[in-house]
GROMACS .gro file of C-alpha atoms in nm:
model
  262
    1UNK     CA    1  -0.003  -0.006   0.000
    2UNK     CA    2   0.283   0.239   0.090
    3UNK     CA    3   0.440   0.179  -0.251
    4UNK     CA    4   0.114   0.250  -0.435
    5UNK     CA    5   0.065   0.574  -0.234
    6UNK     CA    6   0.410   0.683  -0.334
    7UNK     CA    7   0.354   0.620  -0.700
    8UNK     CA    8   0.032   0.813  -0.696
    9UNK     CA    9   0.208   1.104  -0.536
   10UNK     CA   10   0.487   1.090  -0.790
   11UNK     CA   11   0.236   1.100  -1.079
   12UNK     CA   12   0.081   1.428  -0.961
   13UNK     CA   13   0.099   1.669  -1.257
   14UNK     CA   14   0.177   2.042  -1.242
   15UNK     CA   15  -0.093   2.259  -1.389
   16UNK     CA   16   0.018   2.482  -1.666
   17UNK     CA   17  -0.150   2.785  -1.831
   18UNK     CA   18   0.015   2.927  -2.140
   19UNK     CA   19  -0.054   3.276  -2.255
   20UNK     CA   20   0.056   3.361  -2.606
   21UNK     CA   21   0.087   3.735  -2.653
   22UNK     CA   22   0.180   3.999  -2.907
   23UNK     CA   23   0.477   4.209  -2.783
   24UNK     CA   24   0.332   4.512  -2.613
   25UNK     CA   25   0.637   4.726  -2.677
   26UNK     CA   26   0.640   4.647  -3.054
   27UNK     CA   27   1.017   4.591  -3.098
   28UNK     CA   28   0.928   4.414  -3.426
   29UNK     CA   29   1.188   4.143  -3.383
   30UNK     CA   30   0.948   3.867  -3.509
   31UNK     CA   31   0.864   3.751  -3.861
   32UNK     CA   32   0.548   3.957  -3.873
   33UNK     CA   33   0.612   4.332  -3.842
   34UNK     CA   34   0.360   4.581  -3.705
   35UNK     CA   35   0.382   4.922  -3.871
   36UNK     CA   36   0.385   5.224  -3.645
   37UNK     CA   37   0.037   5.346  -3.751
   38UNK     CA   38  -0.107   5.002  -3.650
   39UNK     CA   39   0.054   4.995  -3.307
   40UNK     CA   40  -0.116   5.096  -2.980
   41UNK     CA   41   0.019   5.260  -2.664
   42UNK     CA   42  -0.049   5.007  -2.384
   43UNK     CA   43   0.030   5.279  -2.132
   44UNK     CA   44  -0.278   5.490  -2.228
   45UNK     CA   45  -0.560   5.477  -1.971
   46UNK     CA   46  -0.801   5.275  -2.184
   47UNK     CA   47  -0.549   4.998  -2.238
   48UNK     CA   48  -0.423   5.007  -1.882
   49UNK     CA   49  -0.779   4.943  -1.762
   50UNK     CA   50  -0.806   4.645  -2.006
   51UNK     CA   51  -0.465   4.507  -1.892
   52UNK     CA   52  -0.578   4.521  -1.528
   53UNK     CA   53  -0.891   4.322  -1.630
   54UNK     CA   54  -0.681   4.056  -1.805
   55UNK     CA   55  -0.443   4.034  -1.509
   56UNK     CA   56  -0.732   3.982  -1.270
   57UNK     CA   57  -0.874   3.716  -1.498
   58UNK     CA   58  -0.547   3.523  -1.511
   59UNK     CA   59  -0.486   3.565  -1.137
   60UNK     CA   60  -0.782   3.336  -1.082
   61UNK     CA   61  -0.550   3.054  -1.190
   62UNK     CA   62  -0.353   3.131  -0.883
   63UNK     CA   63  -0.004   3.061  -1.025
   64UNK     CA   64   0.284   2.978  -0.790
   65UNK     CA   65   0.534   3.058  -1.070
   66UNK     CA   66   0.519   3.293  -1.371
   67UNK     CA   67   0.753   3.204  -1.663
   68UNK     CA   68   0.846   3.501  -1.887
   69UNK     CA   69   1.018   3.551  -2.218
   70UNK     CA   70   1.337   3.694  -2.092
   71UNK     CA   71   1.688   3.541  -2.109
   72UNK     CA   72   1.781   3.317  -1.816
   73UNK     CA   73   2.086   3.525  -1.761
   74UNK     CA   74   1.872   3.828  -1.693
   75UNK     CA   75   1.711   3.678  -1.382
   76UNK     CA   76   1.898   3.903  -1.122
   77UNK     CA   77   1.785   4.216  -1.310
   78UNK     CA   78   1.427   4.098  -1.337
   79UNK     CA   79   1.426   4.011  -0.966
   80UNK     CA   80   1.553   4.357  -0.874
   81UNK     CA   81   1.299   4.532  -1.095
   82UNK     CA   82   1.015   4.322  -0.954
   83UNK     CA   83   1.125   4.396  -0.595
   84UNK     CA   84   1.130   4.762  -0.681
   85UNK     CA   85   0.786   4.737  -0.833
   86UNK     CA   86   0.653   4.576  -0.516
   87UNK     CA   87   0.804   4.859  -0.312
   88UNK     CA   88   0.636   5.126  -0.529
   89UNK     CA   89   0.976   5.231  -0.666
   90UNK     CA   90   0.939   5.110  -1.028
   91UNK     CA   91   0.690   5.221  -1.294
   92UNK     CA   92   0.596   4.932  -1.524
   93UNK     CA   93   0.742   4.948  -1.876
   94UNK     CA   94   0.533   4.866  -2.187
   95UNK     CA   95   0.662   4.512  -2.206
   96UNK     CA   96   0.406   4.230  -2.147
   97UNK     CA   97   0.664   4.081  -1.912
   98UNK     CA   98   0.599   4.370  -1.670
   99UNK     CA   99   0.245   4.479  -1.770
  100UNK     CA  100   0.110   4.118  -1.720
  101UNK     CA  101   0.386   3.919  -1.562
  102UNK     CA  102   0.466   4.167  -1.276
  103UNK     CA  103   0.099   4.254  -1.215
  104UNK     CA  104  -0.012   3.889  -1.185
  105UNK     CA  105   0.289   3.791  -0.978
  106UNK     CA  106   0.200   4.069  -0.728
  107UNK     CA  107  -0.162   3.962  -0.718
  108UNK     CA  108  -0.077   3.601  -0.658
  109UNK     CA  109   0.248   3.631  -0.460
  110UNK     CA  110   0.414   3.430  -0.736
  111UNK     CA  111   0.774   3.395  -0.821
  112UNK     CA  112   0.901   3.512  -1.160
  113UNK     CA  113   1.128   3.287  -1.361
  114UNK     CA  114   1.310   3.383  -1.689
  115UNK     CA  115   1.315   3.103  -1.942
  116UNK     CA  116   1.412   3.237  -2.282
  117UNK     CA  117   1.711   3.085  -2.467
  118UNK     CA  118   1.878   3.094  -2.799
  119UNK     CA  119   1.885   2.783  -3.022
  120UNK     CA  120   2.209   2.614  -3.115
  121UNK     CA  121   2.321   2.575  -3.476
  122UNK     CA  122   2.530   2.303  -3.641
  123UNK     CA  123   2.888   2.389  -3.731
  124UNK     CA  124   2.791   2.405  -4.101
  125UNK     CA  125   2.518   2.658  -4.039
  126UNK     CA  126   2.735   2.869  -3.813
  127UNK     CA  127   2.990   2.876  -4.087
  128UNK     CA  128   2.726   2.983  -4.337
  129UNK     CA  129   2.607   3.273  -4.113
  130UNK     CA  130   2.957   3.390  -4.015
  131UNK     CA  131   3.025   3.596  -4.328
  132UNK     CA  132   2.741   3.802  -4.476
  133UNK     CA  133   2.952   3.898  -4.776
  134UNK     CA  134   2.952   3.553  -4.932
  135UNK     CA  135   2.719   3.453  -5.214
  136UNK     CA  136   2.609   3.148  -5.011
  137UNK     CA  137   2.494   3.371  -4.727
  138UNK     CA  138   2.324   3.623  -4.957
  139UNK     CA  139   2.141   3.340  -5.139
  140UNK     CA  140   2.017   3.210  -4.814
  141UNK     CA  141   1.895   3.547  -4.699
  142UNK     CA  142   1.703   3.580  -5.019
  143UNK     CA  143   1.506   3.261  -4.927
  144UNK     CA  144   1.344   3.464  -4.647
  145UNK     CA  145   1.194   3.727  -4.872
  146UNK     CA  146   1.173   3.574  -5.218
  147UNK     CA  147   1.039   3.230  -5.152
  148UNK     CA  148   0.809   3.044  -5.396
  149UNK     CA  149   0.607   2.957  -5.084
  150UNK     CA  150   0.518   3.326  -5.010
  151UNK     CA  151   0.156   3.268  -5.104
  152UNK     CA  152   0.132   2.987  -4.845
  153UNK     CA  153   0.229   3.188  -4.541
  154UNK     CA  154  -0.036   3.237  -4.275
  155UNK     CA  155  -0.023   3.610  -4.197
  156UNK     CA  156  -0.271   3.701  -3.929
  157UNK     CA  157  -0.399   4.056  -3.919
  158UNK     CA  158  -0.391   4.209  -3.566
  159UNK     CA  159  -0.726   4.319  -3.415
  160UNK     CA  160  -0.608   4.492  -3.094
  161UNK     CA  161  -0.645   4.837  -3.235
  162UNK     CA  162  -1.006   4.773  -3.354
  163UNK     CA  163  -1.133   4.540  -3.078
  164UNK     CA  164  -0.888   4.562  -2.784
  165UNK     CA  165  -0.611   4.356  -2.620
  166UNK     CA  166  -0.841   4.097  -2.467
  167UNK     CA  167  -1.006   3.989  -2.789
  168UNK     CA  168  -0.658   3.978  -2.952
  169UNK     CA  169  -0.523   3.746  -2.678
  170UNK     CA  170  -0.827   3.519  -2.708
  171UNK     CA  171  -0.776   3.508  -3.086
  172UNK     CA  172  -0.397   3.437  -3.051
  173UNK     CA  173  -0.454   3.146  -2.815
  174UNK     CA  174  -0.719   2.972  -3.019
  175UNK     CA  175  -0.589   2.621  -3.116
  176UNK     CA  176  -0.658   2.668  -3.484
  177UNK     CA  177  -0.450   2.984  -3.495
  178UNK     CA  178  -0.159   2.816  -3.311
  179UNK     CA  179  -0.163   2.519  -3.552
  180UNK     CA  180  -0.161   2.749  -3.862
  181UNK     CA  181   0.123   2.945  -3.723
  182UNK     CA  182   0.345   2.638  -3.684
  183UNK     CA  183   0.296   2.573  -4.061
  184UNK     CA  184   0.499   2.895  -4.134
  185UNK     CA  185   0.803   2.722  -3.990
  186UNK     CA  186   0.771   2.434  -4.233
  187UNK     CA  187   0.786   2.622  -4.562
  188UNK     CA  188   0.991   2.896  -4.723
  189UNK     CA  189   1.350   2.901  -4.599
  190UNK     CA  190   1.286   2.569  -4.419
  191UNK     CA  191   1.303   2.411  -4.761
  192UNK     CA  192   1.601   2.609  -4.884
  193UNK     CA  193   1.897   2.407  -5.030
  194UNK     CA  194   2.246   2.557  -5.077
  195UNK     CA  195   2.324   2.251  -5.283
  196UNK     CA  196   2.048   2.040  -5.440
  197UNK     CA  197   1.934   1.771  -5.197
  198UNK     CA  198   2.102   1.920  -4.888
  199UNK     CA  199   1.927   2.037  -4.564
  200UNK     CA  200   2.052   2.394  -4.521
  201UNK     CA  201   1.719   2.552  -4.443
  202UNK     CA  202   1.594   2.267  -4.236
  203UNK     CA  203   1.909   2.257  -4.021
  204UNK     CA  204   1.889   2.634  -3.973
  205UNK     CA  205   1.524   2.627  -3.866
  206UNK     CA  206   1.592   2.325  -3.636
  207UNK     CA  207   1.834   2.545  -3.443
  208UNK     CA  208   1.664   2.879  -3.469
  209UNK     CA  209   1.317   2.767  -3.374
  210UNK     CA  210   1.280   2.404  -3.278
  211UNK     CA  211   1.591   2.377  -3.064
  212UNK     CA  212   1.522   2.716  -2.907
  213UNK     CA  213   1.175   2.607  -2.787
  214UNK     CA  214   1.316   2.281  -2.661
  215UNK     CA  215   1.561   2.477  -2.450
  216UNK     CA  216   1.285   2.705  -2.330
  217UNK     CA  217   1.086   2.396  -2.223
  218UNK     CA  218   1.390   2.258  -2.042
  219UNK     CA  219   1.424   2.587  -1.858
  220UNK     CA  220   1.058   2.558  -1.749
  221UNK     CA  221   1.131   2.206  -1.620
  222UNK     CA  222   1.388   2.369  -1.391
  223UNK     CA  223   1.114   2.560  -1.205
  224UNK     CA  224   1.107   2.427  -0.852
  225UNK     CA  225   0.876   2.131  -0.800
  226UNK     CA  226   0.712   2.330  -0.519
  227UNK     CA  227   0.532   2.536  -0.794
  228UNK     CA  228   0.215   2.337  -0.859
  229UNK     CA  229   0.065   2.592  -1.095
  230UNK     CA  230   0.270   2.766  -1.362
  231UNK     CA  231   0.170   3.052  -1.587
  232UNK     CA  232   0.384   3.082  -1.900
  233UNK     CA  233   0.375   3.422  -2.080
  234UNK     CA  234   0.556   3.410  -2.417
  235UNK     CA  235   0.515   3.541  -2.771
  236UNK     CA  236   0.217   3.362  -2.928
  237UNK     CA  237   0.437   3.187  -3.194
  238UNK     CA  238   0.614   2.988  -2.918
  239UNK     CA  239   0.282   2.818  -2.832
  240UNK     CA  240   0.293   2.616  -3.157
  241UNK     CA  241   0.562   2.400  -2.991
  242UNK     CA  242   0.543   2.474  -2.624
  243UNK     CA  243   0.175   2.375  -2.601
  244UNK     CA  244   0.241   2.043  -2.773
  245UNK     CA  245   0.538   1.972  -2.545
  246UNK     CA  246   0.327   2.032  -2.235
  247UNK     CA  247   0.047   1.813  -2.376
  248UNK     CA  248   0.288   1.533  -2.437
  249UNK     CA  249   0.483   1.561  -2.111
  250UNK     CA  250   0.381   1.333  -1.818
  251UNK     CA  251   0.486   1.605  -1.574
  252UNK     CA  252   0.230   1.866  -1.668
  253UNK     CA  253  -0.143   1.925  -1.730
  254UNK     CA  254  -0.203   2.194  -1.983
  255UNK     CA  255  -0.513   2.398  -1.923
  256UNK     CA  256  -0.690   2.620  -2.174
  257UNK     CA  257  -0.606   2.982  -2.112
  258UNK     CA  258  -0.922   3.097  -2.303
  259UNK     CA  259  -1.130   2.940  -2.016
  260UNK     CA  260  -0.989   3.224  -1.806
  261UNK     CA  261  -0.987   3.499  -2.071
  262UNK     CA  262  -1.340   3.459  -2.202
   0.00000   0.00000   0.00000
C-alpha cells in the first residue's frame, strides 16, 4: 500500500496555463512586423484598464510561478525590478513581461522565472552565417523574402487596435490559430537548399526555432517542484511548440487559457 501511495504522489501533474501574446512594446523582432500606424500605446488609460482586467482574470488561476520571455541570464535584473515594483519604486514598462507578468505575480504572490534561450546551430550553419559577404549567405537571405512559398504563409491581421487587447489574446490562443502558425516554420527557407538535396534551411530552422523552444521547455522544467501551478507568458508563436510539449509531457497538465480569458 505504501508503494502504491508513493507512485500516486509521484504521478501528480503540475498545472500549466500558457498565454501567447503579441509584444506590447512592438520591438518588431518577429517574422510579422507591425507598422507604427497600426501599433497601440499600452500605457494609455483605456489599455491600462483592459490590462488590469486581463491580469485579474489570469490571477484566478492562482499561479505559484510565472515564466516569462526573458533570457535566463537576466534573472537577477528581473528580480531587482520586480522587488522595486512591489516597493512602489518602479513604474511598469510597456513590455508584457511587466504589464502582465509583474502585475499577476503581485496579485498571486508568485515567483517570476526567466526562461528564454537561443537555439544552437550546427557547425555548417554557423559557418554559413559567419560571413554575410559571401554569395552562399546572400542566397540564403534571399530565401526569407523571395520564396516560392510566399503565397502559403499564414499572416494574421492584428485586431487589438479595432477590438482591444483581450479579444486579440483570445484570438492568438485559439488552437486553430496556433496550428496554422506552426505551418509557417515548415515552408519557405525551411526548404532552402544551398546545394540540391541538402538540408541547409531545415538545419537552420531546427536550431533557430525548434531547438530554441526545446531549450525554453527545459528551462521551464527547472522551475522548482514546489510550484504546482505555472503561468507561461511568451510570444504567441512559441505556443505552436510549447503547448504540444506540455500536452505530451507526463509532468504537466495543460489547461486552456481561454477558459480564463473569456
